[in-house]
Amino acid sequence: SGRTGPIPVSGGPMWVGMRGGGCVACHGVRGRGGVPVMMGGAIPSDIRYEALTREEHREGEKTREHPPYTDALIRRAITEGRDPADNPLDWTMPRWRMGDADFADLLEYLKTLR
């Protein structure tokens, strides 16, 4: 299955690596974001699949526009911290080192958020 337990992470707020945490820690249980990250100025984005892939997508409080996400671009955002226009995401977005199976599971989960 390729799963090995917790997904390795780098970057982002120090507490993510120290006490663990996942998407929900910043983006909320329903994935809608909107609440500032502790010790950071960024407001996490809405990560529901329908919001990420919507044509008129805006990133964060500065409302930087960019093309909609595709599955491959969602993976790049999670693993490399880049938006669809190849701009860097805020420093508070951790970089998750995940394999194909974990990414497929995450993508399916994002599609369930309403």
Short mmCIF file of C-alpha atoms in Angstrom, two decimals:
data_model
loop_
_atom_site.label_atom_id
_atom_site.label_comp_id
_atom_site.label_asym_id
_atom_site.label_seq_id
_atom_site.Cartn_x
_atom_site.Cartn_y
_atom_site.Cartn_z
CA SER A 1 0.00 0.00 0.00
CA GLY A 2 3.01 2.32 0.36
CA ARG A 3 1.78 3.91 3.56
CA THR A 4 4.27 4.29 6.37
CA GLY A 5 2.45 6.26 9.07
CA PRO A 6 2.66 10.01 9.55
CA ILE A 7 3.48 11.94 6.40
CA PRO A 8 6.86 13.69 6.64
CA VAL A 9 6.63 17.48 6.63
CA SER A 10 9.00 20.39 6.27
CA GLY A 11 8.48 24.13 6.53
CA GLY A 12 5.41 25.82 7.86
CA PRO A 13 4.90 26.84 11.49
CA MET A 14 7.28 25.12 13.91
CA TRP A 15 4.40 23.61 15.90
CA VAL A 16 3.26 21.52 12.90
CA GLY A 17 6.39 19.35 13.13
CA MET A 18 6.55 19.47 16.92
CA ARG A 19 3.03 18.47 17.89
CA GLY A 20 1.80 17.12 14.62
CA GLY A 21 -1.08 18.45 12.69
CA GLY A 22 -2.58 18.15 9.31
CA CYS A 23 -4.74 20.16 6.98
CA VAL A 24 -7.42 20.60 9.62
CA ALA A 25 -5.07 22.49 11.96
CA CYS A 26 -5.11 25.49 9.62
CA HIS A 27 -7.85 24.92 7.06
CA GLY A 28 -10.50 23.75 9.56
CA VAL A 29 -12.58 20.60 9.82
CA ARG A 30 -14.65 21.53 6.77
CA GLY A 31 -11.65 22.74 4.72
CA ARG A 32 -12.99 26.26 4.30
CA GLY A 33 -9.96 28.08 5.76
CA GLY A 34 -10.49 31.71 6.64
CA VAL A 35 -8.97 31.67 10.15
CA PRO A 36 -5.48 33.23 10.52
CA VAL A 37 -2.69 30.82 11.38
CA MET A 38 -1.17 31.23 14.83
CA MET A 39 2.11 33.21 14.60
CA GLY A 40 1.53 34.02 10.95
CA GLY A 41 -0.31 36.60 8.93
CA ALA A 42 -1.73 34.29 6.29
CA ILE A 43 -5.37 33.33 6.13
CA PRO A 44 -5.59 29.69 4.99
CA SER A 45 -7.43 29.09 1.74
CA ASP A 46 -10.59 27.13 1.14
CA ILE A 47 -9.24 23.69 0.20
CA ARG A 48 -12.50 22.01 -0.73
CA TYR A 49 -11.96 20.39 -4.15
CA GLU A 50 -14.81 22.36 -5.68
CA ALA A 51 -13.24 25.64 -4.50
CA LEU A 52 -9.71 24.76 -5.66
CA THR A 53 -10.84 23.75 -9.14
CA ARG A 54 -13.33 26.61 -9.62
CA GLU A 55 -12.54 28.90 -12.56
CA GLU A 56 -12.44 32.10 -10.48
CA HIS A 57 -9.98 31.04 -7.80
CA ARG A 58 -8.27 33.51 -5.51
CA GLU A 59 -5.46 32.73 -3.09
CA GLY A 60 -5.40 34.17 0.41
CA GLU A 61 -6.18 37.62 1.70
CA LYS A 62 -4.30 39.43 -1.05
CA THR A 63 -6.76 37.86 -3.50
CA ARG A 64 -4.04 36.98 -5.98
CA GLU A 65 -5.77 35.46 -8.96
CA HIS A 66 -4.47 32.41 -10.75
CA PRO A 67 -5.79 29.60 -12.94
CA PRO A 68 -7.82 26.88 -11.22
CA TYR A 69 -6.04 23.95 -9.65
CA THR A 70 -5.88 20.56 -11.35
CA ASP A 71 -5.09 17.35 -9.46
CA ALA A 72 -1.42 17.68 -10.44
CA LEU A 73 -1.33 21.33 -9.33
CA ILE A 74 -2.97 20.45 -6.00
CA ARG A 75 -0.18 17.94 -5.46
CA ARG A 76 2.46 20.54 -6.34
CA ALA A 77 0.92 23.01 -3.87
CA ILE A 78 1.03 20.41 -1.10
CA THR A 79 4.52 19.12 -1.85
CA GLU A 80 6.32 22.19 -3.25
CA GLY A 81 4.26 25.14 -1.99
CA ARG A 82 3.48 26.64 -5.42
CA ASP A 83 0.13 27.89 -6.74
CA PRO A 84 -1.12 27.19 -10.31
CA ALA A 85 0.65 30.33 -11.61
CA ASP A 86 3.88 29.02 -9.99
CA ASN A 87 3.86 31.70 -7.28
CA PRO A 88 5.10 30.60 -3.86
CA LEU A 89 2.41 29.94 -1.27
CA ASP A 90 2.73 31.64 2.10
CA TRP A 91 5.54 30.35 4.37
CA THR A 92 2.91 28.95 6.75
CA MET A 93 1.98 26.26 4.19
CA PRO A 94 4.03 23.16 5.09
CA ARG A 95 5.55 20.97 2.41
CA TRP A 96 4.23 17.42 2.76
CA ARG A 97 6.29 14.54 1.34
CA MET A 98 3.59 12.06 0.37
CA GLY A 99 3.46 9.09 -1.93
CA ASP A 100 0.89 8.33 -4.59
CA ALA A 101 -1.45 6.32 -2.35
CA ASP A 102 -1.57 9.00 0.35
CA PHE A 103 -2.13 11.73 -2.24
CA ALA A 104 -4.96 9.74 -3.86
CA ASP A 105 -6.59 9.36 -0.44
CA LEU A 106 -6.18 13.07 0.31
CA LEU A 107 -7.67 14.05 -3.04
CA GLU A 108 -10.70 11.82 -2.43
CA TYR A 109 -11.10 13.40 1.02
CA LEU A 110 -10.97 16.96 -0.39
CA LYS A 111 -13.77 15.97 -2.77
CA THR A 112 -16.01 15.01 0.18
CA LEU A 113 -15.75 18.41 1.89
CA ARG A 114 -18.87 20.54 1.46
#
